[in-house]
Short mmCIF file of N, CA and C in Angstrom, two decimals:
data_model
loop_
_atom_site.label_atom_id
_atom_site.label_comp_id
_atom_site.label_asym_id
_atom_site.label_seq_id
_atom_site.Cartn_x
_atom_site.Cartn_y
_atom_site.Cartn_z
N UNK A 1 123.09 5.99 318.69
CA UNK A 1 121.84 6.70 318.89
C UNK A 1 121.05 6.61 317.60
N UNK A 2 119.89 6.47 317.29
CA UNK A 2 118.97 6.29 316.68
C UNK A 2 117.95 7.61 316.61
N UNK A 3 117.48 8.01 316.35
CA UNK A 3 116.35 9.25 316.28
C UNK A 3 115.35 8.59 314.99
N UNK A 4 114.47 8.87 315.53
CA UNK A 4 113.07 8.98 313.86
C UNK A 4 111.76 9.91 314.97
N UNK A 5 111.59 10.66 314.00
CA UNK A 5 110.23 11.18 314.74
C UNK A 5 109.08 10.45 314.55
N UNK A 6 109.17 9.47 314.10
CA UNK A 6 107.52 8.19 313.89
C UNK A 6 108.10 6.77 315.34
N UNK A 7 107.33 7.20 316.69
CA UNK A 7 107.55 6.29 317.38
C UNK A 7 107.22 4.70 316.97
N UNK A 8 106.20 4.73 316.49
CA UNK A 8 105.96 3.05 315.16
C UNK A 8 107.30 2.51 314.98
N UNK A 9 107.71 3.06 313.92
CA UNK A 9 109.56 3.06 313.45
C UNK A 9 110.38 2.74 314.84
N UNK A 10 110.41 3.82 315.45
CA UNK A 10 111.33 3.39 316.54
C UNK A 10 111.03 2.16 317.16
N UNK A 11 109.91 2.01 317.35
CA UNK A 11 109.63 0.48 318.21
C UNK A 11 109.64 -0.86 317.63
N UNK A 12 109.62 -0.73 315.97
CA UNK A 12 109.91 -1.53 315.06
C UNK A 12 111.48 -1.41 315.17
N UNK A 13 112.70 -0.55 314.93
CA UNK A 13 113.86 -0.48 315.26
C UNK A 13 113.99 -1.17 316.25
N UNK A 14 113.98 -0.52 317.28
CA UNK A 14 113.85 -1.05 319.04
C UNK A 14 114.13 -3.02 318.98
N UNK A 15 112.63 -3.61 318.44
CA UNK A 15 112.72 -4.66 318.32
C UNK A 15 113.49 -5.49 317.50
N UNK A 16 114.24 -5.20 316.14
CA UNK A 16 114.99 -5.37 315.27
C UNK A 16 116.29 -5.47 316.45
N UNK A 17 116.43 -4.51 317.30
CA UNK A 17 117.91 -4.69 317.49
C UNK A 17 118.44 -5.38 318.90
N UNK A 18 117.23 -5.84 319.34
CA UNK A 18 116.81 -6.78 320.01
C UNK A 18 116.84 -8.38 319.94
N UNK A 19 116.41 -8.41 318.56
CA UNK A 19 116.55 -9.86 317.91
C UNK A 19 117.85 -9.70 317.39
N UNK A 20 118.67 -8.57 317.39
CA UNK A 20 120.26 -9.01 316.74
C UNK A 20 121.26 -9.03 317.55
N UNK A 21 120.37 -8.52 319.05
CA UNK A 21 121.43 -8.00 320.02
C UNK A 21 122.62 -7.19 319.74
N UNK A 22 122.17 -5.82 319.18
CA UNK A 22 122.98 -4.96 319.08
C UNK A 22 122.34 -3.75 319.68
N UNK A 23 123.14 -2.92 320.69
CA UNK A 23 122.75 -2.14 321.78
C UNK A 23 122.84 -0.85 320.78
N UNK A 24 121.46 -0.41 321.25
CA UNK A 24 121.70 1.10 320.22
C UNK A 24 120.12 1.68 321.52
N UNK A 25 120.82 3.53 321.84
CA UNK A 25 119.77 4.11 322.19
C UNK A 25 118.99 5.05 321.32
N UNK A 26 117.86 4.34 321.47
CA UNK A 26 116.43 4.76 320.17
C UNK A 26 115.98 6.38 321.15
N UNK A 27 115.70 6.96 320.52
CA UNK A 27 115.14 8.62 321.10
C UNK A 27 113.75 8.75 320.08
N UNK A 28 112.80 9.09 320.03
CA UNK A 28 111.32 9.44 319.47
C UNK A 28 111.57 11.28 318.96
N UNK A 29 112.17 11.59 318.44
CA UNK A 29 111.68 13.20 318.13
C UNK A 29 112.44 13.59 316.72
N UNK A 30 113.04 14.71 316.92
CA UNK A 30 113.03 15.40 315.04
C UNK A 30 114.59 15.49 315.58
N UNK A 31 115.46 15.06 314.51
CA UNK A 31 116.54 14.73 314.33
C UNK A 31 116.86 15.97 313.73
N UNK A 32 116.35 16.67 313.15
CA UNK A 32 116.98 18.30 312.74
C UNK A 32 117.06 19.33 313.93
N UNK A 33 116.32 19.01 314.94
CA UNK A 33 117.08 19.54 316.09
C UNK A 33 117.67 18.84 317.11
N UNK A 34 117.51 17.70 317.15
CA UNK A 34 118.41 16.73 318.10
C UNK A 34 120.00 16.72 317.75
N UNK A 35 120.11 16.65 316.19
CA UNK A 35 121.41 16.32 315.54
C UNK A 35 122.39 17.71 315.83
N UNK A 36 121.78 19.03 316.02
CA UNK A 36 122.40 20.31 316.92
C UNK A 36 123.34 20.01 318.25
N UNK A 37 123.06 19.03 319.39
CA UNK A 37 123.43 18.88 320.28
C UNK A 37 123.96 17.95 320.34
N UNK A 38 123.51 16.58 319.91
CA UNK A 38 124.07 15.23 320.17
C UNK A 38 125.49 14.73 319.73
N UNK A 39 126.46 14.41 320.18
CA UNK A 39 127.41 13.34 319.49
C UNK A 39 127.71 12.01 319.40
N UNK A 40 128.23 11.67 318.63
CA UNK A 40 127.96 10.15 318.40
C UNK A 40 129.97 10.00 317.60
N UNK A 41 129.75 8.95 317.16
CA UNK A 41 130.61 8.63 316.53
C UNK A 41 130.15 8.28 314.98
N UNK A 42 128.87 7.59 314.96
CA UNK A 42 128.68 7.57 313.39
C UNK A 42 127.35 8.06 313.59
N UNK A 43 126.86 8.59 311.76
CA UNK A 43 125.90 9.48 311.91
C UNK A 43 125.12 8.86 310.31
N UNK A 44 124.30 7.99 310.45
CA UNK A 44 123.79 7.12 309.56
C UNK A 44 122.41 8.49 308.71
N UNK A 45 122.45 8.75 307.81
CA UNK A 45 121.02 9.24 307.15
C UNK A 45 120.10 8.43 306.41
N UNK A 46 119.18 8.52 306.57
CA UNK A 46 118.26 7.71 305.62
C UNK A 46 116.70 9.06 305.62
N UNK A 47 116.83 10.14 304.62
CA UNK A 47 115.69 10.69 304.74
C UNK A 47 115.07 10.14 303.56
N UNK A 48 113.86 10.72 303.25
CA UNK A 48 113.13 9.98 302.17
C UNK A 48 114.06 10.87 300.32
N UNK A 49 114.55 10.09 299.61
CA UNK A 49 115.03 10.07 298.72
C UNK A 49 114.57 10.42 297.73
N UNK A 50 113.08 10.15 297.57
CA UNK A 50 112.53 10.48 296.50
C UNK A 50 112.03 9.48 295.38
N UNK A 51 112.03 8.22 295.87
CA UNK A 51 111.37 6.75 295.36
C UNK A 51 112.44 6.33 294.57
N UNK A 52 112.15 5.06 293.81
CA UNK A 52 112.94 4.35 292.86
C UNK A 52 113.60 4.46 291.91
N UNK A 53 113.44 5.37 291.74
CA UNK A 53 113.96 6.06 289.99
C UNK A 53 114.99 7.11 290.03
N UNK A 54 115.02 7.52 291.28
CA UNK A 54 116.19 8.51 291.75
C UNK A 54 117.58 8.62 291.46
N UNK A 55 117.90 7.50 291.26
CA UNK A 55 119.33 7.31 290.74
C UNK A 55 119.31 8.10 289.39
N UNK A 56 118.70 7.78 288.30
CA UNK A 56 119.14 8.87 287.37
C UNK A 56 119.07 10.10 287.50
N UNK A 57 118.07 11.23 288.17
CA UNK A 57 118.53 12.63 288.42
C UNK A 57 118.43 12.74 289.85
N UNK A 58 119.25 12.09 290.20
CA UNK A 58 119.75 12.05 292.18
C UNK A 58 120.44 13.51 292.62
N UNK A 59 120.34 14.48 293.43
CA UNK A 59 120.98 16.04 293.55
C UNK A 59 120.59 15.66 294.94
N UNK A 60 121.40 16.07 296.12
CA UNK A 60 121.14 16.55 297.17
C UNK A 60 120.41 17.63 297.56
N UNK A 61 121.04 18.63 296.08
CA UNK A 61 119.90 20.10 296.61
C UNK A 61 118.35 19.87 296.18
N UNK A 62 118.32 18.50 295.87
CA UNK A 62 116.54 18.30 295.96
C UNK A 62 115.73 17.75 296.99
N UNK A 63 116.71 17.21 298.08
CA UNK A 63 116.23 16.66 298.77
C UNK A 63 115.35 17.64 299.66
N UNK A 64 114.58 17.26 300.54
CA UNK A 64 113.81 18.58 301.40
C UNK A 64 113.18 18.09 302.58
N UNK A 65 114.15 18.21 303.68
CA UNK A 65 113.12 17.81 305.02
C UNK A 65 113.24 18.65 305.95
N UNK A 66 112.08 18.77 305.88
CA UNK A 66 111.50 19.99 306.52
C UNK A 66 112.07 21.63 306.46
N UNK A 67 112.09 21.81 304.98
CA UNK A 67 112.90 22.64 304.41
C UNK A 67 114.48 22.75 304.32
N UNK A 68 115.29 21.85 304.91
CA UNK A 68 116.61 21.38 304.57
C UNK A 68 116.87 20.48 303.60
N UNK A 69 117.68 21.12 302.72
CA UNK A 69 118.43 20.29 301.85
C UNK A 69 119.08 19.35 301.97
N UNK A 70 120.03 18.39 301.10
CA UNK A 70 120.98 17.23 301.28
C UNK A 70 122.18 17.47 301.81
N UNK A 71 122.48 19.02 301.61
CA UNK A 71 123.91 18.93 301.57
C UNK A 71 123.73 19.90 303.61
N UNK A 72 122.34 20.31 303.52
CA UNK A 72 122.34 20.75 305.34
C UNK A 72 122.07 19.80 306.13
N UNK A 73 121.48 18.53 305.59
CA UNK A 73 121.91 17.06 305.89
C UNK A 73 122.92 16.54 306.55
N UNK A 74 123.56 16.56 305.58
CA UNK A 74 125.07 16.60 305.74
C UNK A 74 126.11 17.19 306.66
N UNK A 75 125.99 18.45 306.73
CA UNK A 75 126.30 19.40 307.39
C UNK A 75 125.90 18.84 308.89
N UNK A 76 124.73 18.52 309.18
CA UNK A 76 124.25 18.49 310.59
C UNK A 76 124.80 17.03 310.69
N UNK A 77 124.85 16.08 309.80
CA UNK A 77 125.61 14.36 310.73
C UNK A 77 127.06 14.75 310.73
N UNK A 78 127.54 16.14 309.90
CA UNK A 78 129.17 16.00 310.12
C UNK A 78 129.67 16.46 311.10
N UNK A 79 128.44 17.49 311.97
CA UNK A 79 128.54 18.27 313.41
C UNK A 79 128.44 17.22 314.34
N UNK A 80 127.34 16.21 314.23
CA UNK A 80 127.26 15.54 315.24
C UNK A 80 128.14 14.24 315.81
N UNK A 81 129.25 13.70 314.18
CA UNK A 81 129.94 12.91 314.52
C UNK A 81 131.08 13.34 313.34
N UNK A 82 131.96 14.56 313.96
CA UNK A 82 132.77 14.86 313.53
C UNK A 82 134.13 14.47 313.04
N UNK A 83 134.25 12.93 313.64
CA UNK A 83 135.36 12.24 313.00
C UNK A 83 135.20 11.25 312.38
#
């Protein structure tokens, strides 16, 4: 399963996995409440990081989407694919 709330992205995804032929179901909405219900087996993150330079003062508790941190991040892909 796939989630991004920017349908653009998804349909750019969509087509990517198309040309690799690898079956994945794409969903359009906010992954901080989708990731509550859904299970999966793997639970990939990619929120925005904070640009290029991040590696030297990199913290999870800076991260912030949509007022969640790195580590409630976390928390929510370890609910949704718990093994």
């Amino acid at each position: 399963i796939a989630i991004d709330i920017d349908a653009a992205k998804v349909e750019k995804a969509r087509r990517n996995a198309r040309i690799y032929g690898v079956a994945v179901d794409f969903v359009v909405g906010d992954a901080l409440v989708l990731l509550k219900t859904l299970r999966a087996d793997v639970c990939f993150l990619s929120p925005p990081w904070g640009g290029p330079g991040y590696g030297e003062d990199f913290r999870l508790e800076a991260i912030d989407v949509q007022g969640v941190d790195g580590f409630g991040l976390l928390r929510l892909a370890a609910a949704g694919a718990p093994r």
